[in-house]
PDB file of C-alpha atoms in Angstrom:
ATOM      1  CA  MET A   6       3.945  14.953 -13.662  1.00 80.00           C
ATOM      2  CA  LYS A   7       6.487  14.038 -16.358  1.00 85.00           C
ATOM      3  CA  LYS A   8       9.214  13.879 -13.693  1.00 90.00           C
ATOM      4  CA  ILE A   9       7.128  11.539 -11.547  1.00 89.00           C
ATOM      5  CA  VAL A  10       6.434   9.251 -14.523  1.00 90.00           C
ATOM      6  CA  TRP A  11      10.127   9.213 -15.441  1.00 92.00           C
ATOM      7  CA  MET A  12      11.261   8.505 -11.850  1.00 93.00           C
ATOM      8  CA  SER A  13       8.570   5.830 -11.410  1.00 93.00           C
ATOM      9  CA  THR A  14       9.691   4.109 -14.618  1.00 93.00           C
ATOM     10  CA  LEU A  15      13.306   4.149 -13.417  1.00 95.00           C
ATOM     11  CA  ILE A  16      12.396   2.754  -9.980  1.00 95.00           C
ATOM     12  CA  LEU A  17      10.099   0.167 -11.604  1.00 95.00           C
ATOM     13  CA  SER A  18      12.926  -1.120 -13.791  1.00 95.00           C
ATOM     14  CA  LEU A  19      15.219  -1.389 -10.750  1.00 96.00           C
ATOM     15  CA  LEU A  20      12.510  -3.214  -8.790  1.00 95.00           C
ATOM     16  CA  LEU A  21      11.873  -5.604 -11.680  1.00 95.00           C
ATOM     17  CA  PHE A  22      15.616  -6.257 -11.963  1.00 94.00           C
ATOM     18  CA  THR A  23      15.746  -7.028  -8.212  1.00 92.00           C
ATOM     19  CA  LEU A  24      12.712  -9.322  -8.440  1.00 93.00           C
ATOM     20  CA  ILE A  25      14.202 -11.238 -11.369  1.00 92.00           C
ATOM     21  CA  SER A  26      17.561 -11.536  -9.529  1.00 88.00           C
ATOM     22  CA  LEU A  27      15.770 -12.885  -6.450  1.00 86.00           C
ATOM     23  CA  LEU A  28      13.851 -15.404  -8.561  1.00 89.00           C
ATOM     24  CA  VAL A  29      16.976 -16.544 -10.440  1.00 85.00           C
ATOM     25  CA  THR A  30      18.918 -16.910  -7.166  1.00 82.00           C
ATOM     26  CA  SER A  31      16.111 -18.933  -5.588  1.00 83.00           C
ATOM     27  CA  ILE A  32      15.889 -21.223  -8.618  1.00 84.00           C
ATOM     28  CA  ILE A  33      19.667 -21.731  -8.566  1.00 79.00           C
ATOM     29  CA  VAL A  34      19.556 -22.632  -4.853  1.00 75.00           C
ATOM     30  CA  LEU A  35      16.615 -24.989  -5.355  1.00 77.00           C
ATOM     31  CA  PHE A  36      17.909 -26.858  -8.393  1.00 79.00           C
ATOM     32  CA  SER A  37      21.692 -26.957  -7.955  1.00 75.00           C
ATOM     33  CA  ASP A  38      23.851 -28.896  -5.500  1.00 70.00           C
ATOM     34  CA  SER A  39      25.831 -25.839  -4.478  1.00 71.00           C
ATOM     35  CA  ASP A  40      24.432 -22.704  -2.781  1.00 68.00           C
ATOM     36  CA  VAL A  41      26.832 -20.531  -4.738  1.00 71.00           C
ATOM     37  CA  LEU A  42      27.576 -20.837  -8.441  1.00 71.00           C
ATOM     38  CA  SER A  43      31.016 -19.555  -9.355  1.00 74.00           C
ATOM     39  CA  PHE A  44      32.001 -18.540 -12.863  1.00 76.00           C
ATOM     40  CA  THR A  45      35.585 -17.731 -13.839  1.00 78.00           C
ATOM     41  CA  GLN A  46      36.414 -16.183 -17.181  1.00 77.00           C
ATOM     42  CA  SER A  47      39.643 -16.578 -19.120  1.00 78.00           C
ATOM     43  CA  ASN A  48      40.694 -13.008 -18.263  1.00 79.00           C
ATOM     44  CA  GLY A  49      40.567 -13.894 -14.546  1.00 78.00           C
ATOM     45  CA  ALA A  50      37.232 -12.217 -13.732  1.00 81.00           C
ATOM     46  CA  HIS A  51      35.066 -14.035 -11.158  1.00 80.00           C
ATOM     47  CA  LEU A  52      31.287 -14.010 -10.866  1.00 76.00           C
ATOM     48  CA  TRP A  53      29.371 -15.542  -7.965  1.00 75.00           C
ATOM     49  CA  ILE A  54      25.620 -16.070  -7.927  1.00 73.00           C
ATOM     50  CA  GLY A  55      24.096 -17.507  -4.811  1.00 75.00           C
ATOM     51  CA  LEU A  56      22.261 -17.103  -1.569  1.00 77.00           C
ATOM     52  CA  GLU A  57      23.491 -16.973   1.999  1.00 78.00           C
ATOM     53  CA  VAL A  58      21.739 -16.618   5.316  1.00 80.00           C
ATOM     54  CA  SER A  59      22.304 -13.128   6.672  1.00 80.00           C
ATOM     55  CA  GLY A  60      21.397 -11.014   9.670  1.00 81.00           C
ATOM     56  CA  SER A  61      20.221 -12.485  12.950  1.00 82.00           C
ATOM     57  CA  TRP A  62      19.760 -15.969  11.495  1.00 85.00           C
ATOM     58  CA  GLN A  63      23.489 -16.544  10.900  1.00 83.00           C
ATOM     59  CA  GLY A  64      23.968 -18.275  14.276  1.00 84.00           C
ATOM     60  CA  ILE A  65      21.011 -20.587  13.671  1.00 85.00           C
ATOM     61  CA  ALA A  66      22.314 -21.294  10.165  1.00 85.00           C
ATOM     62  CA  GLN A  67      25.639 -22.381  11.646  1.00 85.00           C
ATOM     63  CA  THR A  68      23.875 -24.680  14.130  1.00 85.00           C
ATOM     64  CA  LEU A  69      21.779 -26.216  11.341  1.00 84.00           C
ATOM     65  CA  GLY A  70      24.904 -26.689   9.218  1.00 84.00           C
ATOM     66  CA  GLU A  71      26.695 -28.439  12.069  1.00 84.00           C
ATOM     67  CA  HIS A  72      23.815 -30.927  12.335  1.00 84.00           C
ATOM     68  CA  GLY A  73      23.830 -31.648   8.598  1.00 82.00           C
ATOM     69  CA  PHE A  74      20.872 -29.534   7.504  1.00 84.00           C
ATOM     70  CA  ASP A  75      20.984 -27.264   4.482  1.00 82.00           C
ATOM     71  CA  SER A  76      20.721 -23.858   6.166  1.00 81.00           C
ATOM     72  CA  VAL A  77      20.208 -21.975   2.895  1.00 81.00           C
ATOM     73  CA  LEU A  78      17.235 -24.157   2.004  1.00 81.00           C
ATOM     74  CA  TRP A  79      15.655 -23.989   5.486  1.00 84.00           C
ATOM     75  CA  LEU A  80      16.460 -20.363   6.308  1.00 86.00           C
ATOM     76  CA  GLY A  81      17.769 -18.521   3.232  1.00 85.00           C
ATOM     77  CA  LEU A  82      14.700 -19.098   1.075  1.00 85.00           C
ATOM     78  CA  VAL A  83      12.342 -18.193   3.939  1.00 89.00           C
ATOM     79  CA  GLN A  84      14.393 -15.039   4.494  1.00 88.00           C
ATOM     80  CA  LEU A  85      13.735 -14.086   0.855  1.00 89.00           C
ATOM     81  CA  LEU A  86       9.933 -14.334   1.175  1.00 91.00           C
ATOM     82  CA  PRO A  87       9.361 -10.846   2.711  1.00 93.00           C
ATOM     83  CA  PHE A  88      11.668  -9.327   0.079  1.00 92.00           C
ATOM     84  CA  PHE A  89       9.579 -10.916  -2.693  1.00 93.00           C
ATOM     85  CA  LEU A  90       6.412  -9.492  -1.156  1.00 95.00           C
ATOM     86  CA  ILE A  91       7.943  -6.037  -0.563  1.00 96.00           C
ATOM     87  CA  ASN A  92       9.148  -5.996  -4.184  1.00 95.00           C
ATOM     88  CA  ILE A  93       5.739  -6.934  -5.553  1.00 96.00           C
ATOM     89  CA  ILE A  94       3.973  -4.303  -3.391  1.00 96.00           C
ATOM     90  CA  LEU A  95       6.471  -1.605  -4.442  1.00 96.00           C
ATOM     91  CA  ILE A  96       6.058  -2.556  -8.115  1.00 96.00           C
ATOM     92  CA  ARG A  97       2.283  -2.148  -7.718  1.00 96.00           C
ATOM     93  CA  LEU A  98       2.735   1.200  -5.922  1.00 95.00           C
ATOM     94  CA  PHE A  99       5.050   2.632  -8.577  1.00 95.00           C
ATOM     95  CA  LEU A 100       2.815   1.331 -11.382  1.00 95.00           C
ATOM     96  CA  LEU A 101       0.019   3.365  -9.768  1.00 94.00           C
ATOM     97  CA  TYR A 102       2.303   6.422  -9.507  1.00 93.00           C
ATOM     98  CA  ARG A 103       3.261   6.006 -13.168  1.00 92.00           C
ATOM     99  CA  CYS A 104      -0.418   6.018 -14.111  1.00 91.00           C
ATOM    100  CA  GLY A 105      -0.898   9.287 -12.193  1.00 88.00           C
ATOM    101  CA  SER A 106      -2.746   7.720  -9.274  1.00 88.00           C
ATOM    102  CA  PHE A 107      -1.349   9.158  -5.999  1.00 87.00           C
ATOM    103  CA  PHE A 108      -3.867   9.274  -3.153  1.00 87.00           C
ATOM    104  CA  THR A 109      -6.351   6.564  -4.066  1.00 90.00           C
ATOM    105  CA  ILE A 110      -7.548   3.606  -1.995  1.00 92.00           C
ATOM    106  CA  GLU A 111      -5.141   1.349  -3.969  1.00 94.00           C
ATOM    107  CA  ASN A 112      -2.142   3.519  -2.971  1.00 94.00           C
ATOM    108  CA  ILE A 113      -3.246   3.480   0.668  1.00 95.00           C
ATOM    109  CA  GLN A 114      -3.650  -0.311   0.503  1.00 95.00           C
ATOM    110  CA  CYS A 115      -0.077  -0.605  -0.812  1.00 95.00           C
ATOM    111  CA  PHE A 116       1.263   1.409   2.158  1.00 95.00           C
ATOM    112  CA  LYS A 117      -0.721  -0.693   4.623  1.00 95.00           C
ATOM    113  CA  TRP A 118       0.491  -3.951   3.023  1.00 96.00           C
ATOM    114  CA  LEU A 119       4.074  -2.669   3.017  1.00 96.00           C
ATOM    115  CA  GLY A 120       3.881  -1.809   6.720  1.00 96.00           C
ATOM    116  CA  GLY A 121       2.179  -5.136   7.410  1.00 96.00           C
ATOM    117  CA  VAL A 122       4.874  -7.121   5.595  1.00 96.00           C
ATOM    118  CA  LEU A 123       7.643  -5.328   7.533  1.00 96.00           C
ATOM    119  CA  LEU A 124       5.848  -6.069  10.819  1.00 96.00           C
ATOM    120  CA  ALA A 125       5.333  -9.695   9.759  1.00 95.00           C
ATOM    121  CA  GLN A 126       9.025  -9.878   8.820  1.00 94.00           C
ATOM    122  CA  PHE A 127       9.946  -8.987  12.409  1.00 94.00           C
ATOM    123  CA  ALA A 128       7.595 -11.684  13.723  1.00 94.00           C
ATOM    124  CA  LEU A 129       9.166 -14.142  11.250  1.00 93.00           C
ATOM    125  CA  VAL A 130      12.709 -13.227  12.351  1.00 91.00           C
ATOM    126  CA  VAL A 131      11.770 -13.759  16.013  1.00 90.00           C
ATOM    127  CA  CYS A 132       9.577 -16.862  15.787  1.00 91.00           C
ATOM    128  CA  TYR A 133      10.655 -18.885  12.741  1.00 91.00           C
ATOM    129  CA  PRO A 134      14.095 -20.186  13.892  1.00 89.00           C
ATOM    130  CA  SER A 135      12.733 -21.421  17.243  1.00 88.00           C
ATOM    131  CA  LEU A 136       9.737 -23.070  15.568  1.00 90.00           C
ATOM    132  CA  LEU A 137      11.977 -24.658  12.915  1.00 89.00           C
ATOM    133  CA  ILE A 138      14.436 -26.022  15.475  1.00 88.00           C
ATOM    134  CA  THR A 139      11.604 -27.382  17.652  1.00 89.00           C
ATOM    135  CA  LEU A 140      10.109 -29.073  14.589  1.00 89.00           C
ATOM    136  CA  LEU A 141      13.463 -30.504  13.429  1.00 88.00           C
ATOM    137  CA  ASN A 142      14.304 -31.717  16.973  1.00 87.00           C
ATOM    138  CA  PHE A 143      10.927 -33.414  17.155  1.00 87.00           C
ATOM    139  CA  ALA A 144      11.102 -34.914  13.648  1.00 86.00           C
ATOM    140  CA  THR A 145      14.721 -36.094  13.580  1.00 85.00           C
ATOM    141  CA  GLY A 146      15.487 -36.614  17.272  1.00 81.00           C
ATOM    142  CA  THR A 147      18.394 -34.151  17.260  1.00 81.00           C
ATOM    143  CA  ASP A 148      19.017 -31.829  20.181  1.00 80.00           C
ATOM    144  CA  MET A 149      19.662 -28.353  18.835  1.00 81.00           C
ATOM    145  CA  GLY A 150      19.301 -25.463  21.262  1.00 80.00           C
ATOM    146  CA  ARG A 151      16.553 -22.933  20.580  1.00 79.00           C
ATOM    147  CA  VAL A 152      17.861 -19.391  20.351  1.00 79.00           C
ATOM    148  CA  VAL A 153      16.023 -16.149  19.613  1.00 82.00           C
ATOM    149  CA  THR A 154      18.359 -13.547  18.129  1.00 84.00           C
ATOM    150  CA  ILE A 155      17.268 -10.009  17.347  1.00 87.00           C
ATOM    151  CA  GLN A 156      19.620  -7.493  15.752  1.00 88.00           C
ATOM    152  CA  ASP A 157      19.325  -3.721  15.572  1.00 89.00           C
ATOM    153  CA  THR A 158      18.388  -3.967  11.874  1.00 89.00           C
ATOM    154  CA  ASP A 159      15.364  -6.086  12.855  1.00 90.00           C
ATOM    155  CA  ILE A 160      14.259  -3.433  15.363  1.00 94.00           C
ATOM    156  CA  ILE A 161      14.742  -0.749  12.679  1.00 94.00           C
ATOM    157  CA  GLY A 162      12.614  -2.877  10.315  1.00 93.00           C
ATOM    158  CA  LEU A 163       9.901  -3.092  12.979  1.00 95.00           C
ATOM    159  CA  VAL A 164       9.928   0.677  13.574  1.00 96.00           C
ATOM    160  CA  VAL A 165       9.930   1.428   9.816  1.00 96.00           C
ATOM    161  CA  GLY A 166       7.053  -1.033   9.365  1.00 96.00           C
ATOM    162  CA  LEU A 167       5.048   0.697  12.091  1.00 96.00           C
ATOM    163  CA  ILE A 168       5.784   4.133  10.605  1.00 97.00           C
ATOM    164  CA  ILE A 169       4.756   3.035   7.094  1.00 96.00           C
ATOM    165  CA  TYR A 170       1.579   1.450   8.470  1.00 95.00           C
ATOM    166  CA  VAL A 171       0.695   4.681  10.321  1.00 96.00           C
ATOM    167  CA  ILE A 172       1.434   6.728   7.156  1.00 95.00           C
ATOM    168  CA  GLY A 173      -0.953   4.446   5.247  1.00 94.00           C
ATOM    169  CA  TRP A 174      -3.588   4.926   7.944  1.00 94.00           C
ATOM    170  CA  ILE A 175      -3.167   8.730   7.875  1.00 95.00           C
ATOM    171  CA  MET A 176      -3.383   8.686   4.060  1.00 94.00           C
ATOM    172  CA  GLY A 177      -6.658   6.791   4.452  1.00 93.00           C
ATOM    173  CA  GLN A 178      -7.982   9.541   6.758  1.00 94.00           C
ATOM    174  CA  ALA A 179      -6.835  12.194   4.268  1.00 92.00           C
ATOM    175  CA  GLN A 180      -8.549  10.355   1.433  1.00 91.00           C
ATOM    176  CA  GLN A 181     -11.782  10.275   3.467  1.00 90.00           C
ATOM    177  CA  LEU A 182     -11.487  14.028   4.104  1.00 91.00           C
ATOM    178  CA  GLN A 183     -10.920  14.614   0.378  1.00 88.00           C
ATOM    179  CA  GLU A 184     -14.000  12.529  -0.446  1.00 87.00           C
ATOM    180  CA  GLU A 185     -16.091  14.554   2.023  1.00 87.00           C
ATOM    181  CA  GLN A 186     -14.671  17.795   0.658  1.00 88.00           C
ATOM    182  CA  GLU A 187     -15.802  16.749  -2.825  1.00 87.00           C
ATOM    183  CA  LEU A 188     -19.349  16.482  -1.447  1.00 89.00           C
ATOM    184  CA  VAL A 189     -19.344  20.030  -0.046  1.00 91.00           C
ATOM    185  CA  ILE A 190     -21.262  22.183  -2.525  1.00 88.00           C
TER     186      ILE A 190
ATOM    187  CA  MET B  24     -30.982  11.725   5.375  1.00 63.00           C
ATOM    188  CA  ALA B  25     -33.349  13.891   7.477  1.00 86.00           C
ATOM    189  CA  ILE B  26     -32.629  17.029   5.445  1.00 88.00           C
ATOM    190  CA  ILE B  27     -34.665  17.040   2.232  1.00 90.00           C
ATOM    191  CA  ILE B  28     -33.601  19.189  -0.729  1.00 91.00           C
ATOM    192  CA  ASP B  29     -36.555  20.709  -2.560  1.00 90.00           C
ATOM    193  CA  LEU B  30     -34.460  22.422  -5.204  1.00 91.00           C
ATOM    194  CA  ASP B  31     -36.202  20.521  -8.023  1.00 90.00           C
ATOM    195  CA  VAL B  32     -39.589  21.839  -6.845  1.00 91.00           C
ATOM    196  CA  VAL B  33     -38.361  25.443  -6.737  1.00 91.00           C
ATOM    197  CA  LEU B  34     -36.684  25.036 -10.160  1.00 91.00           C
ATOM    198  CA  ALA B  35     -39.914  23.633 -11.621  1.00 91.00           C
ATOM    199  CA  LYS B  36     -41.923  26.549 -10.170  1.00 90.00           C
ATOM    200  CA  ARG B  37     -39.487  29.016 -11.761  1.00 89.00           C
ATOM    201  CA  LYS B  38     -39.394  26.954 -14.988  1.00 89.00           C
ATOM    202  CA  MET B  39     -35.622  27.004 -14.859  1.00 89.00           C
ATOM    203  CA  LYS B  40     -33.229  24.261 -15.931  1.00 90.00           C
ATOM    204  CA  SER B  41     -30.632  23.023 -13.436  1.00 89.00           C
ATOM    205  CA  THR B  42     -27.834  23.699 -15.921  1.00 91.00           C
ATOM    206  CA  GLU B  43     -28.949  27.337 -16.159  1.00 90.00           C
ATOM    207  CA  LEU B  44     -28.894  27.687 -12.377  1.00 92.00           C
ATOM    208  CA  ALA B  45     -25.487  25.983 -12.146  1.00 92.00           C
ATOM    209  CA  GLU B  46     -24.076  28.415 -14.683  1.00 91.00           C
ATOM    210  CA  ALA B  47     -25.697  31.401 -12.982  1.00 91.00           C
ATOM    211  CA  ILE B  48     -24.341  30.611  -9.507  1.00 91.00           C
ATOM    212  CA  GLY B  49     -20.933  29.459 -10.733  1.00 91.00           C
ATOM    213  CA  ILE B  50     -20.900  25.776  -9.770  1.00 91.00           C
ATOM    214  CA  THR B  51     -20.623  22.748 -12.021  1.00 91.00           C
ATOM    215  CA  PRO B  52     -23.813  20.953 -13.148  1.00 91.00           C
ATOM    216  CA  GLN B  53     -22.344  17.801 -11.555  1.00 91.00           C
ATOM    217  CA  ASN B  54     -22.117  19.510  -8.162  1.00 90.00           C
ATOM    218  CA  LEU B  55     -25.649  20.852  -8.496  1.00 91.00           C
ATOM    219  CA  SER B  56     -26.779  17.339  -9.364  1.00 91.00           C
ATOM    220  CA  VAL B  57     -25.121  16.040  -6.162  1.00 91.00           C
ATOM    221  CA  LEU B  58     -27.027  18.694  -4.208  1.00 91.00           C
ATOM    222  CA  ARG B  59     -30.350  17.915  -5.923  1.00 90.00           C
ATOM    223  CA  ALA B  60     -29.911  14.192  -5.305  1.00 89.00           C
ATOM    224  CA  GLY B  61     -29.349  14.826  -1.584  1.00 87.00           C
ATOM    225  CA  ARG B  62     -25.858  13.292  -1.670  1.00 88.00           C
ATOM    226  CA  ALA B  63     -24.095  16.475  -0.520  1.00 90.00           C
ATOM    227  CA  LYS B  64     -22.417  16.393   2.909  1.00 89.00           C
ATOM    228  CA  ALA B  65     -22.596  20.178   3.353  1.00 91.00           C
ATOM    229  CA  VAL B  66     -23.729  23.354   1.568  1.00 91.00           C
ATOM    230  CA  ARG B  67     -21.617  26.502   1.747  1.00 92.00           C
ATOM    231  CA  PHE B  68     -23.416  29.682   2.818  1.00 94.00           C
ATOM    232  CA  THR B  69     -22.065  31.355  -0.339  1.00 93.00           C
ATOM    233  CA  THR B  70     -23.706  28.654  -2.514  1.00 92.00           C
ATOM    234  CA  LEU B  71     -26.980  28.901  -0.594  1.00 93.00           C
ATOM    235  CA  ASP B  72     -26.854  32.687  -0.864  1.00 93.00           C
ATOM    236  CA  ALA B  73     -26.336  32.506  -4.634  1.00 93.00           C
ATOM    237  CA  ILE B  74     -29.148  29.962  -5.114  1.00 93.00           C
ATOM    238  CA  CYS B  75     -31.601  32.035  -3.042  1.00 93.00           C
ATOM    239  CA  LYS B  76     -30.597  35.212  -4.878  1.00 92.00           C
ATOM    240  CA  HIS B  77     -31.109  33.677  -8.339  1.00 91.00           C
ATOM    241  CA  LEU B  78     -34.306  31.832  -7.509  1.00 91.00           C
ATOM    242  CA  GLY B  79     -35.737  34.651  -5.371  1.00 90.00           C
ATOM    243  CA  CYS B  80     -36.527  32.320  -2.494  1.00 91.00           C
ATOM    244  CA  GLN B  81     -35.663  31.619   1.153  1.00 92.00           C
ATOM    245  CA  PRO B  82     -33.318  28.837   2.360  1.00 92.00           C
ATOM    246  CA  GLY B  83     -36.386  27.181   3.907  1.00 92.00           C
ATOM    247  CA  ASP B  84     -37.906  26.816   0.432  1.00 90.00           C
ATOM    248  CA  ILE B  85     -34.946  24.683  -0.631  1.00 91.00           C
ATOM    249  CA  LEU B  86     -34.093  22.815   2.582  1.00 91.00           C
ATOM    250  CA  ARG B  87     -36.575  21.050   4.832  1.00 90.00           C
ATOM    251  CA  PHE B  88     -36.157  18.772   7.861  1.00 90.00           C
ATOM    252  CA  GLU B  89     -38.057  15.499   7.991  1.00 86.00           C
ATOM    253  CA  ASP B  90     -37.698  13.135  10.948  1.00 82.00           C
ATOM    254  CA  ASP B  91     -36.520   9.606   9.965  1.00 73.00           C
TER     255      ASP B  91
END
């Protein structure tokens, strides 16, 4: 039990650090002119803080950039949304583990949400760029081509999401069995 | 539920407290309370055997079926 509490505390601090970094990066992108803030120290060390569009949205980001749209604002911040949610769900899950709660309804809910967010992330990756381009074409009169790009990492995300959702569902069944077992006298 | 538990009646007839019975048959008073309240999903034969042995009764004295 002590080991679990110690590990959960360690993971919680890492998750909190990641969440704060994500928040700081988003605020920097929202309130500064540049997507990347560069700091150079007198000893020659460089530090960059910023956000860039990654994965299967890079092509769309390039297209948006060519037509004068801020790709980081339109795509980068949206790309961060699932990570925010995943972070918050994991923080909740490890808080429960730290409190010694392992197979409760709250834990099962966390697994189901986690799987759901990963599945929704795949839907977002597939649908959002096309919807955005259609909307921007309609609103500004530009003619950007709609492209749906799926990378292997997106497919892996989908599979992992499905697996986590099924694990959550199985944990729910196990919890029901445990509840019934408690009522066997 | 259609199965009615008459354990309270048998206990009253024997003038025995539920805590005494729980201790005698080796289950917790909480579990016996679940059984008495009719919230139990199942009763083990070993538990039923111990109850019948200590109360000197038949399973039919404790359990009864009543159509809903």
